Amino acid sequence: MSARSVQKFGDNPFEVRDTDHYTEEYVPSFVEKWDSLIDWEKRAESEGTFFIDLLRERGVKKVLDVATGTGFHSVRLLEAGFETASVDGSAEMLAQAFDNGLKHGEHILRVVQADWRWLNRDVHGPYDAIVCLGNSFTHLFSERDRRKALAEFYAMLKHDGVLILDHRNYDAMLDQGYSSKHVFYYCGEDVAVEPEHVDEGLCRMRYSFPDESVYHLNMFPLRKDYTRRLMEEVGFQRIETYGDFQHTYREEQPDFFIHVAEKA
Ligand code: SAM
């Protein structure tokens, strides 16, 4: 196996709590496997037009997808007619996203490799909206990095711009302990995602595939109210939080929170 097909977490994986580690975690074999198993059509069905509706309601035309990954949201935004640019800190992700753009509707993605903490150095705005989706912001391990990234997003937006950012419901995992550690099966496929370790500073997720290969991601467990407070403190005026694409939370705990933060 080549070095880039193996994830490196060292002797004590629970001590890997570093913002810069994300580019090491998305090794090509993991990314390819994920992409080949997750059916984009099913994913689009389960998400519906939630994000597209939010953006259209606000008259958004130009969107910056800052967590492009393999391109799912960028392609959906292009298909919905938004002028979209696609940012990611990982060159490998962007290469895969570019291929996926061609594969899904012959879209030529406008990709820019940039780290959120220095976004305005590499990308020229302003944009009407920024989306940071698919549990991505959770990769930042220090509060300083989170504040810096949010400040860069804020500066990249027009005076009345909007930031849409989601993350897993870590409150449930932290507060309800092991009982809440259910396995998430993706889009009916056999990809199983489950927390292997959770404390206030780390959520280590285990991804198991049908061919028995296993990968991990180390993430910071963002609490809902903490994330809302950080957004307020960098200057966003109004923040609305949705649970699993719903205005009102379902009776059982939602898996994801989605924050819609407005500048004006
Ligand atoms: N939005 C996509 C989706 O839902 O399929 C991809 C989400 S993936 C979980 C998170 C992405 O965020 C990765 O592609 C990773 O490279 C990127 N990322 C993490 N930290 C970053 C940072 N500090 N700057 C730029 N990109 C970052």
PDB file of C-alpha atoms and ligand atoms in Angstrom:
ATOM      1  CA  MET A   1       0.000   0.000   0.000  1.00  0.00           C
ATOM      2  CA  SER A   2       1.263   3.488  -0.773  1.00  0.00           C
ATOM      3  CA  ALA A   3       1.731   5.930   2.080  1.00  0.00           C
ATOM      4  CA  ARG A   4      -1.182   8.039   0.862  1.00  0.00           C
ATOM      5  CA  SER A   5      -3.602   5.149   1.127  1.00  0.00           C
ATOM      6  CA  VAL A   6      -2.934   4.756   4.859  1.00  0.00           C
ATOM      7  CA  GLN A   7      -4.216   7.126   7.505  1.00  0.00           C
ATOM      8  CA  LYS A   8      -1.629   8.093  10.105  1.00  0.00           C
ATOM      9  CA  PHE A   9      -2.802   8.739  13.639  1.00  0.00           C
ATOM     10  CA  GLY A  10       0.395   7.657  15.423  1.00  0.00           C
ATOM     11  CA  ASP A  11       0.674   5.623  18.638  1.00  0.00           C
ATOM     12  CA  ASN A  12      -2.129   7.365  20.452  1.00  0.00           C
ATOM     13  CA  PRO A  13      -4.916   8.336  18.043  1.00  0.00           C
ATOM     14  CA  PHE A  14      -6.916   9.929  20.872  1.00  0.00           C
ATOM     15  CA  GLU A  15      -4.234  12.565  21.260  1.00  0.00           C
ATOM     16  CA  VAL A  16      -4.502  13.747  17.647  1.00  0.00           C
ATOM     17  CA  ARG A  17      -6.384  17.015  18.214  1.00  0.00           C
ATOM     18  CA  ASP A  18      -4.880  19.277  15.620  1.00  0.00           C
ATOM     19  CA  THR A  19      -6.583  21.508  13.023  1.00  0.00           C
ATOM     20  CA  ASP A  20      -3.880  20.867  10.418  1.00  0.00           C
ATOM     21  CA  HIS A  21      -4.347  17.101  10.518  1.00  0.00           C
ATOM     22  CA  TYR A  22      -7.424  17.108   8.205  1.00  0.00           C
ATOM     23  CA  THR A  23      -5.422  16.892   4.972  1.00  0.00           C
ATOM     24  CA  GLU A  24      -3.792  13.669   6.260  1.00  0.00           C
ATOM     25  CA  GLU A  25      -7.120  12.074   7.161  1.00  0.00           C
ATOM     26  CA  TYR A  26      -8.808  12.271   3.750  1.00  0.00           C
ATOM     27  CA  VAL A  27      -6.490   9.770   2.040  1.00  0.00           C
ATOM     28  CA  PRO A  28      -7.481   8.959  -1.574  1.00  0.00           C
ATOM     29  CA  SER A  29      -8.621   5.381  -0.854  1.00  0.00           C
ATOM     30  CA  PHE A  30     -11.059   6.633   1.808  1.00  0.00           C
ATOM     31  CA  VAL A  31     -12.371   9.423  -0.407  1.00  0.00           C
ATOM     32  CA  GLU A  32     -12.826   7.117  -3.423  1.00  0.00           C
ATOM     33  CA  LYS A  33     -14.571   4.452  -1.384  1.00  0.00           C
ATOM     34  CA  TRP A  34     -16.926   6.954   0.220  1.00  0.00           C
ATOM     35  CA  ASP A  35     -17.808   8.449  -3.121  1.00  0.00           C
ATOM     36  CA  SER A  36     -18.391   5.163  -4.878  1.00  0.00           C
ATOM     37  CA  LEU A  37     -20.750   3.925  -2.146  1.00  0.00           C
ATOM     38  CA  ILE A  38     -22.788   6.999  -1.376  1.00  0.00           C
ATOM     39  CA  ASP A  39     -25.408   7.398  -4.022  1.00  0.00           C
ATOM     40  CA  TRP A  40     -25.662  11.107  -4.894  1.00  0.00           C
ATOM     41  CA  GLU A  41     -29.251  10.785  -6.024  1.00  0.00           C
ATOM     42  CA  LYS A  42     -30.346   9.260  -2.730  1.00  0.00           C
ATOM     43  CA  ARG A  43     -28.413  11.863  -0.809  1.00  0.00           C
ATOM     44  CA  ALA A  44     -30.089  14.623  -2.835  1.00  0.00           C
ATOM     45  CA  GLU A  45     -33.483  13.069  -2.128  1.00  0.00           C
ATOM     46  CA  SER A  46     -32.944  12.975   1.622  1.00  0.00           C
ATOM     47  CA  GLU A  47     -31.752  16.591   1.676  1.00  0.00           C
ATOM     48  CA  GLY A  48     -34.488  17.812  -0.671  1.00  0.00           C
ATOM     49  CA  THR A  49     -34.381  21.486  -1.641  1.00  0.00           C
ATOM     50  CA  PHE A  50     -33.714  22.710   1.899  1.00  0.00           C
ATOM     51  CA  PHE A  51     -30.523  24.668   1.169  1.00  0.00           C
ATOM     52  CA  ILE A  52     -31.611  25.788  -2.293  1.00  0.00           C
ATOM     53  CA  ASP A  53     -34.867  27.187  -0.858  1.00  0.00           C
ATOM     54  CA  LEU A  54     -33.037  29.028   1.925  1.00  0.00           C
ATOM     55  CA  LEU A  55     -30.709  30.633  -0.617  1.00  0.00           C
ATOM     56  CA  ARG A  56     -33.433  31.519  -3.118  1.00  0.00           C
ATOM     57  CA  GLU A  57     -35.618  33.076  -0.391  1.00  0.00           C
ATOM     58  CA  ARG A  58     -32.758  35.467   0.289  1.00  0.00           C
ATOM     59  CA  GLY A  59     -32.206  36.379  -3.353  1.00  0.00           C
ATOM     60  CA  VAL A  60     -28.748  34.803  -3.359  1.00  0.00           C
ATOM     61  CA  LYS A  61     -26.906  34.631  -6.700  1.00  0.00           C
ATOM     62  CA  LYS A  62     -23.237  34.027  -5.845  1.00  0.00           C
ATOM     63  CA  VAL A  63     -22.341  31.182  -3.476  1.00  0.00           C
ATOM     64  CA  LEU A  64     -19.001  30.067  -2.094  1.00  0.00           C
ATOM     65  CA  ASP A  65     -18.904  26.410  -1.082  1.00  0.00           C
ATOM     66  CA  VAL A  66     -16.019  26.457   1.394  1.00  0.00           C
ATOM     67  CA  ALA A  67     -16.131  22.722   2.207  1.00  0.00           C
ATOM     68  CA  THR A  68     -16.377  21.266  -1.268  1.00  0.00           C
ATOM     69  CA  GLY A  69     -15.142  17.786  -0.399  1.00  0.00           C
ATOM     70  CA  THR A  70     -15.991  15.581  -3.363  1.00  0.00           C
ATOM     71  CA  GLY A  71     -18.319  18.238  -4.763  1.00  0.00           C
ATOM     72  CA  PHE A  72     -21.833  17.122  -3.849  1.00  0.00           C
ATOM     73  CA  HIS A  73     -23.139  20.540  -2.748  1.00  0.00           C
ATOM     74  CA  SER A  74     -21.205  22.500  -5.380  1.00  0.00           C
ATOM     75  CA  VAL A  75     -22.800  20.422  -8.142  1.00  0.00           C
ATOM     76  CA  ARG A  76     -26.266  20.797  -6.632  1.00  0.00           C
ATOM     77  CA  LEU A  77     -25.819  24.569  -6.391  1.00  0.00           C
ATOM     78  CA  LEU A  78     -24.641  24.801 -10.009  1.00  0.00           C
ATOM     79  CA  GLU A  79     -27.598  22.718 -11.120  1.00  0.00           C
ATOM     80  CA  ALA A  80     -29.943  25.058  -9.270  1.00  0.00           C
ATOM     81  CA  GLY A  81     -28.460  27.975 -11.229  1.00  0.00           C
ATOM     82  CA  PHE A  82     -26.261  29.642  -8.579  1.00  0.00           C
ATOM     83  CA  GLU A  83     -22.922  31.105  -9.600  1.00  0.00           C
ATOM     84  CA  THR A  84     -20.733  28.870  -7.455  1.00  0.00           C
ATOM     85  CA  ALA A  85     -17.062  28.671  -6.550  1.00  0.00           C
ATOM     86  CA  SER A  86     -15.683  25.642  -4.735  1.00  0.00           C
ATOM     87  CA  VAL A  87     -13.054  25.884  -2.008  1.00  0.00           C
ATOM     88  CA  ASP A  88     -11.309  23.172  -0.027  1.00  0.00           C
ATOM     89  CA  GLY A  89      -8.008  22.957   1.809  1.00  0.00           C
ATOM     90  CA  SER A  90      -7.330  19.517   0.356  1.00  0.00           C
ATOM     91  CA  ALA A  91      -6.045  19.367  -3.233  1.00  0.00           C
ATOM     92  CA  GLU A  92      -7.046  15.693  -3.436  1.00  0.00           C
ATOM     93  CA  MET A  93     -10.631  16.497  -2.566  1.00  0.00           C
ATOM     94  CA  LEU A  94     -10.754  19.237  -5.180  1.00  0.00           C
ATOM     95  CA  ALA A  95      -9.369  16.904  -7.872  1.00  0.00           C
ATOM     96  CA  GLN A  96     -12.093  14.393  -7.065  1.00  0.00           C
ATOM     97  CA  ALA A  97     -14.738  17.167  -6.977  1.00  0.00           C
ATOM     98  CA  PHE A  98     -13.633  18.395 -10.409  1.00  0.00           C
ATOM     99  CA  ASP A  99     -14.025  14.885 -11.871  1.00  0.00           C
ATOM    100  CA  ASN A 100     -17.387  14.499 -10.192  1.00  0.00           C
ATOM    101  CA  GLY A 101     -18.550  17.815 -11.681  1.00  0.00           C
ATOM    102  CA  LEU A 102     -17.853  16.467 -15.161  1.00  0.00           C
ATOM    103  CA  LYS A 103     -19.463  13.124 -14.331  1.00  0.00           C
ATOM    104  CA  HIS A 104     -22.641  14.607 -12.825  1.00  0.00           C
ATOM    105  CA  GLY A 105     -23.964  16.936 -15.510  1.00  0.00           C
ATOM    106  CA  GLU A 106     -20.753  18.043 -17.222  1.00  0.00           C
ATOM    107  CA  HIS A 107     -20.181  20.957 -14.864  1.00  0.00           C
ATOM    108  CA  ILE A 108     -16.789  22.637 -14.847  1.00  0.00           C
ATOM    109  CA  LEU A 109     -16.221  23.426 -11.188  1.00  0.00           C
ATOM    110  CA  ARG A 110     -14.325  26.620 -10.349  1.00  0.00           C
ATOM    111  CA  VAL A 111     -12.070  25.196  -7.668  1.00  0.00           C
ATOM    112  CA  VAL A 112      -9.705  27.051  -5.334  1.00  0.00           C
ATOM    113  CA  GLN A 113      -7.448  25.395  -2.804  1.00  0.00           C
ATOM    114  CA  ALA A 114      -7.563  27.497   0.344  1.00  0.00           C
ATOM    115  CA  ASP A 115      -7.612  27.011   4.076  1.00  0.00           C
ATOM    116  CA  TRP A 116     -10.530  28.793   5.776  1.00  0.00           C
ATOM    117  CA  ARG A 117      -8.166  30.541   8.167  1.00  0.00           C
ATOM    118  CA  TRP A 118      -6.606  32.471   5.270  1.00  0.00           C
ATOM    119  CA  LEU A 119      -9.584  32.489   2.915  1.00  0.00           C
ATOM    120  CA  ASN A 120      -9.468  36.174   1.936  1.00  0.00           C
ATOM    121  CA  ARG A 121      -5.837  35.856   0.894  1.00  0.00           C
ATOM    122  CA  ASP A 122      -6.719  33.270  -1.793  1.00  0.00           C
ATOM    123  CA  VAL A 123     -10.319  34.007  -2.806  1.00  0.00           C
ATOM    124  CA  HIS A 124     -11.732  37.307  -3.987  1.00  0.00           C
ATOM    125  CA  GLY A 125     -15.284  38.080  -2.906  1.00  0.00           C
ATOM    126  CA  PRO A 126     -17.681  39.314  -1.995  1.00  0.00           C
ATOM    127  CA  TYR A 127     -20.279  36.523  -2.063  1.00  0.00           C
ATOM    128  CA  ASP A 128     -23.996  36.577  -1.233  1.00  0.00           C
ATOM    129  CA  ALA A 129     -23.723  33.295   0.640  1.00  0.00           C
ATOM    130  CA  ILE A 130     -21.211  30.826   2.034  1.00  0.00           C
ATOM    131  CA  VAL A 131     -22.063  27.176   2.667  1.00  0.00           C
ATOM    132  CA  CYS A 132     -19.941  25.019   4.971  1.00  0.00           C
ATOM    133  CA  LEU A 133     -21.785  21.694   4.987  1.00  0.00           C
ATOM    134  CA  GLY A 134     -21.377  17.974   5.624  1.00  0.00           C
ATOM    135  CA  ASN A 135     -20.012  18.311   9.178  1.00  0.00           C
ATOM    136  CA  SER A 136     -16.876  20.162   8.066  1.00  0.00           C
ATOM    137  CA  PHE A 137     -16.382  23.001  10.593  1.00  0.00           C
ATOM    138  CA  THR A 138     -15.819  20.271  13.191  1.00  0.00           C
ATOM    139  CA  HIS A 139     -12.293  19.820  11.803  1.00  0.00           C
ATOM    140  CA  LEU A 140     -11.080  22.952  13.608  1.00  0.00           C
ATOM    141  CA  PHE A 141      -9.584  22.013  16.951  1.00  0.00           C
ATOM    142  CA  SER A 142      -8.842  25.330  18.641  1.00  0.00           C
ATOM    143  CA  GLU A 143     -11.195  28.157  19.439  1.00  0.00           C
ATOM    144  CA  ARG A 144      -8.705  30.552  17.898  1.00  0.00           C
ATOM    145  CA  ASP A 145      -8.955  28.682  14.568  1.00  0.00           C
ATOM    146  CA  ARG A 146     -12.755  28.644  14.744  1.00  0.00           C
ATOM    147  CA  ARG A 147     -12.899  32.393  15.414  1.00  0.00           C
ATOM    148  CA  LYS A 148     -10.387  33.073  12.646  1.00  0.00           C
ATOM    149  CA  ALA A 149     -12.325  30.950  10.111  1.00  0.00           C
ATOM    150  CA  LEU A 150     -15.666  32.559  11.023  1.00  0.00           C
ATOM    151  CA  ALA A 151     -14.113  36.033  10.770  1.00  0.00           C
ATOM    152  CA  GLU A 152     -12.792  35.154   7.293  1.00  0.00           C
ATOM    153  CA  PHE A 153     -16.256  33.901   6.254  1.00  0.00           C
ATOM    154  CA  TYR A 154     -17.822  37.101   7.618  1.00  0.00           C
ATOM    155  CA  ALA A 155     -15.390  39.300   5.691  1.00  0.00           C
ATOM    156  CA  MET A 156     -15.999  37.346   2.450  1.00  0.00           C
ATOM    157  CA  LEU A 157     -19.756  38.050   2.549  1.00  0.00           C
ATOM    158  CA  LYS A 158     -21.653  41.065   1.225  1.00  0.00           C
ATOM    159  CA  HIS A 159     -23.116  43.402   3.871  1.00  0.00           C
ATOM    160  CA  ASP A 160     -26.357  41.358   3.943  1.00  0.00           C
ATOM    161  CA  GLY A 161     -24.812  37.960   3.216  1.00  0.00           C
ATOM    162  CA  VAL A 162     -25.636  34.640   4.849  1.00  0.00           C
ATOM    163  CA  LEU A 163     -23.541  31.756   6.174  1.00  0.00           C
ATOM    164  CA  ILE A 164     -25.043  28.258   6.307  1.00  0.00           C
ATOM    165  CA  LEU A 165     -23.004  25.873   8.462  1.00  0.00           C
ATOM    166  CA  ASP A 166     -23.923  22.442   9.803  1.00  0.00           C
ATOM    167  CA  HIS A 167     -22.556  19.947  12.288  1.00  0.00           C
ATOM    168  CA  ARG A 168     -23.539  16.709  13.948  1.00  0.00           C
ATOM    169  CA  ASN A 169     -25.560  16.776  17.134  1.00  0.00           C
ATOM    170  CA  TYR A 170     -22.579  16.367  19.439  1.00  0.00           C
ATOM    171  CA  ASP A 171     -24.607  17.589  22.444  1.00  0.00           C
ATOM    172  CA  ALA A 172     -26.529  14.314  22.377  1.00  0.00           C
ATOM    173  CA  MET A 173     -23.322  12.276  22.134  1.00  0.00           C
ATOM    174  CA  LEU A 174     -21.616  14.187  24.952  1.00  0.00           C
ATOM    175  CA  ASP A 175     -24.597  14.400  27.298  1.00  0.00           C
ATOM    176  CA  GLN A 176     -26.202  11.021  26.833  1.00  0.00           C
ATOM    177  CA  GLY A 177     -22.978   9.062  26.715  1.00  0.00           C
ATOM    178  CA  TYR A 178     -22.759   5.653  25.158  1.00  0.00           C
ATOM    179  CA  SER A 179     -26.522   5.170  24.933  1.00  0.00           C
ATOM    180  CA  SER A 180     -26.666   7.816  22.214  1.00  0.00           C
ATOM    181  CA  LYS A 181     -23.825   6.285  20.233  1.00  0.00           C
ATOM    182  CA  HIS A 182     -25.969   4.892  17.531  1.00  0.00           C
ATOM    183  CA  VAL A 183     -24.577   3.773  14.202  1.00  0.00           C
ATOM    184  CA  PHE A 184     -25.430   6.017  11.251  1.00  0.00           C
ATOM    185  CA  TYR A 185     -25.992   4.071   8.054  1.00  0.00           C
ATOM    186  CA  TYR A 186     -25.539   6.249   5.035  1.00  0.00           C
ATOM    187  CA  CYS A 187     -28.329   6.473   2.484  1.00  0.00           C
ATOM    188  CA  GLY A 188     -29.333   2.860   3.032  1.00  0.00           C
ATOM    189  CA  GLU A 189     -25.870   1.676   2.018  1.00  0.00           C
ATOM    190  CA  ASP A 190     -23.576  -0.469   4.103  1.00  0.00           C
ATOM    191  CA  VAL A 191     -21.285   2.345   5.175  1.00  0.00           C
ATOM    192  CA  ALA A 192     -21.493   2.453   8.963  1.00  0.00           C
ATOM    193  CA  VAL A 193     -20.369   5.525  10.889  1.00  0.00           C
ATOM    194  CA  GLU A 194     -20.082   5.357  14.660  1.00  0.00           C
ATOM    195  CA  PRO A 195     -18.334   7.300  17.399  1.00  0.00           C
ATOM    196  CA  GLU A 196     -15.427   5.312  18.797  1.00  0.00           C
ATOM    197  CA  HIS A 197     -14.434   7.823  21.448  1.00  0.00           C
ATOM    198  CA  VAL A 198     -16.147  11.003  22.660  1.00  0.00           C
ATOM    199  CA  ASP A 199     -14.964  13.572  25.199  1.00  0.00           C
ATOM    200  CA  GLU A 200     -15.334  17.376  25.375  1.00  0.00           C
ATOM    201  CA  GLY A 201     -12.270  17.820  23.152  1.00  0.00           C
ATOM    202  CA  LEU A 202     -12.522  14.943  20.679  1.00  0.00           C
ATOM    203  CA  CYS A 203     -15.020  12.851  18.769  1.00  0.00           C
ATOM    204  CA  ARG A 204     -13.243  10.058  16.924  1.00  0.00           C
ATOM    205  CA  MET A 205     -15.519   8.557  14.285  1.00  0.00           C
ATOM    206  CA  ARG A 206     -15.069   5.122  12.778  1.00  0.00           C
ATOM    207  CA  TYR A 207     -16.126   4.475   9.160  1.00  0.00           C
ATOM    208  CA  SER A 208     -16.570   0.807   8.218  1.00  0.00           C
ATOM    209  CA  PHE A 209     -17.080  -0.300   4.628  1.00  0.00           C
ATOM    210  CA  PRO A 210     -18.578  -3.514   3.221  1.00  0.00           C
ATOM    211  CA  ASP A 211     -15.114  -4.760   2.153  1.00  0.00           C
ATOM    212  CA  GLU A 212     -14.186  -4.610   5.870  1.00  0.00           C
ATOM    213  CA  SER A 213     -11.845  -1.674   5.474  1.00  0.00           C
ATOM    214  CA  VAL A 214     -11.971   0.835   8.332  1.00  0.00           C
ATOM    215  CA  TYR A 215     -11.049   4.535   8.423  1.00  0.00           C
ATOM    216  CA  HIS A 216     -11.295   7.221  11.095  1.00  0.00           C
ATOM    217  CA  LEU A 217     -11.777  10.950  11.394  1.00  0.00           C
ATOM    218  CA  ASN A 218     -10.825  12.935  14.495  1.00  0.00           C
ATOM    219  CA  MET A 219     -13.159  15.853  15.035  1.00  0.00           C
ATOM    220  CA  PHE A 220     -13.943  18.515  17.603  1.00  0.00           C
ATOM    221  CA  PRO A 221     -17.415  17.987  19.144  1.00  0.00           C
ATOM    222  CA  LEU A 222     -19.105  21.321  18.515  1.00  0.00           C
ATOM    223  CA  ARG A 223     -21.939  22.060  20.901  1.00  0.00           C
ATOM    224  CA  LYS A 224     -24.931  23.804  19.351  1.00  0.00           C
ATOM    225  CA  ASP A 225     -25.109  26.830  21.679  1.00  0.00           C
ATOM    226  CA  TYR A 226     -21.344  27.285  21.700  1.00  0.00           C
ATOM    227  CA  THR A 227     -21.272  27.414  17.886  1.00  0.00           C
ATOM    228  CA  ARG A 228     -24.149  29.915  17.837  1.00  0.00           C
ATOM    229  CA  ARG A 229     -22.334  32.091  20.384  1.00  0.00           C
ATOM    230  CA  LEU A 230     -19.113  32.138  18.332  1.00  0.00           C
ATOM    231  CA  MET A 231     -21.091  33.211  15.262  1.00  0.00           C
ATOM    232  CA  GLU A 232     -22.733  36.018  17.233  1.00  0.00           C
ATOM    233  CA  GLU A 233     -19.411  37.138  18.634  1.00  0.00           C
ATOM    234  CA  VAL A 234     -17.812  37.528  15.204  1.00  0.00           C
ATOM    235  CA  GLY A 235     -20.726  39.794  14.216  1.00  0.00           C
ATOM    236  CA  PHE A 236     -23.553  37.740  12.687  1.00  0.00           C
ATOM    237  CA  GLN A 237     -26.799  39.471  13.687  1.00  0.00           C
ATOM    238  CA  ARG A 238     -29.373  36.711  13.452  1.00  0.00           C
ATOM    239  CA  ILE A 239     -28.817  32.990  13.766  1.00  0.00           C
ATOM    240  CA  GLU A 240     -31.533  30.458  13.180  1.00  0.00           C
ATOM    241  CA  THR A 241     -30.828  26.800  13.948  1.00  0.00           C
ATOM    242  CA  TYR A 242     -32.617  23.900  12.307  1.00  0.00           C
ATOM    243  CA  GLY A 243     -32.551  20.212  13.252  1.00  0.00           C
ATOM    244  CA  ASP A 244     -32.293  17.739  10.366  1.00  0.00           C
ATOM    245  CA  PHE A 245     -33.696  20.176   7.785  1.00  0.00           C
ATOM    246  CA  GLN A 246     -36.772  20.951   9.965  1.00  0.00           C
ATOM    247  CA  HIS A 247     -37.923  24.230  11.484  1.00  0.00           C
ATOM    248  CA  THR A 248     -38.988  22.465  14.656  1.00  0.00           C
ATOM    249  CA  TYR A 249     -36.858  19.638  15.977  1.00  0.00           C
ATOM    250  CA  ARG A 250     -38.269  16.144  15.690  1.00  0.00           C
ATOM    251  CA  GLU A 251     -39.259  14.452  18.912  1.00  0.00           C
ATOM    252  CA  GLU A 252     -36.205  12.296  18.893  1.00  0.00           C
ATOM    253  CA  GLN A 253     -32.909  14.153  18.800  1.00  0.00           C
ATOM    254  CA  PRO A 254     -31.823  15.342  15.362  1.00  0.00           C
ATOM    255  CA  ASP A 255     -28.582  13.933  13.950  1.00  0.00           C
ATOM    256  CA  PHE A 256     -27.538  17.276  12.504  1.00  0.00           C
ATOM    257  CA  PHE A 257     -27.907  20.975  13.358  1.00  0.00           C
ATOM    258  CA  ILE A 258     -27.897  23.573  10.586  1.00  0.00           C
ATOM    259  CA  HIS A 259     -27.160  27.199  11.492  1.00  0.00           C
ATOM    260  CA  VAL A 260     -28.269  29.983   9.176  1.00  0.00           C
ATOM    261  CA  ALA A 261     -26.355  33.114  10.189  1.00  0.00           C
ATOM    262  CA  GLU A 262     -27.260  36.487   8.693  1.00  0.00           C
ATOM    263  CA  LYS A 263     -24.972  39.488   8.553  1.00  0.00           C
ATOM    264  CA  ALA A 264     -27.777  42.067   8.451  1.00  0.00           C
TER     265      ALA A 264
HETATM  266  N1  SAM B   1     -19.356  19.260   1.993  1.00  0.00           N
HETATM  267  C1  SAM B   1     -18.862  17.969   1.541  1.00  0.00           C
HETATM  268  C2  SAM B   1     -19.928  16.923   1.701  1.00  0.00           C
HETATM  269  O1  SAM B   1     -20.874  17.156   2.465  1.00  0.00           O
HETATM  270  O2  SAM B   1     -19.856  15.875   1.053  1.00  0.00           O
HETATM  271  C3  SAM B   1     -17.549  17.542   2.176  1.00  0.00           C
HETATM  272  C4  SAM B   1     -17.437  17.509   3.629  1.00  0.00           C
HETATM  273  S1  SAM B   1     -15.936  16.812   4.243  1.00  0.00           S
HETATM  274  C5  SAM B   1     -16.595  16.046   5.656  1.00  0.00           C
HETATM  275  C6  SAM B   1     -15.052  18.159   4.977  1.00  0.00           C
HETATM  276  C7  SAM B   1     -14.157  18.938   4.033  1.00  0.00           C
HETATM  277  O3  SAM B   1     -13.672  20.103   4.708  1.00  0.00           O
HETATM  278  C8  SAM B   1     -12.944  18.147   3.581  1.00  0.00           C
HETATM  279  O4  SAM B   1     -12.916  18.083   2.184  1.00  0.00           O
HETATM  280  C9  SAM B   1     -11.752  18.913   4.171  1.00  0.00           C
HETATM  281  O5  SAM B   1     -10.616  18.880   3.331  1.00  0.00           O
HETATM  282  C10 SAM B   1     -12.313  20.315   4.318  1.00  0.00           C
HETATM  283  N2  SAM B   1     -11.649  21.105   5.364  1.00  0.00           N
HETATM  284  C11 SAM B   1     -11.486  20.762   6.667  1.00  0.00           C
HETATM  285  N3  SAM B   1     -10.828  21.736   7.332  1.00  0.00           N
HETATM  286  C12 SAM B   1     -10.559  22.720   6.428  1.00  0.00           C
HETATM  287  C13 SAM B   1      -9.896  23.987   6.510  1.00  0.00           C
HETATM  288  N4  SAM B   1      -9.348  24.430   7.666  1.00  0.00           N
HETATM  289  N5  SAM B   1      -9.821  24.738   5.382  1.00  0.00           N
HETATM  290  C14 SAM B   1     -10.342  24.290   4.216  1.00  0.00           C
HETATM  291  N6  SAM B   1     -10.975  23.098   4.072  1.00  0.00           N
HETATM  292  C15 SAM B   1     -11.088  22.318   5.172  1.00  0.00           C
END
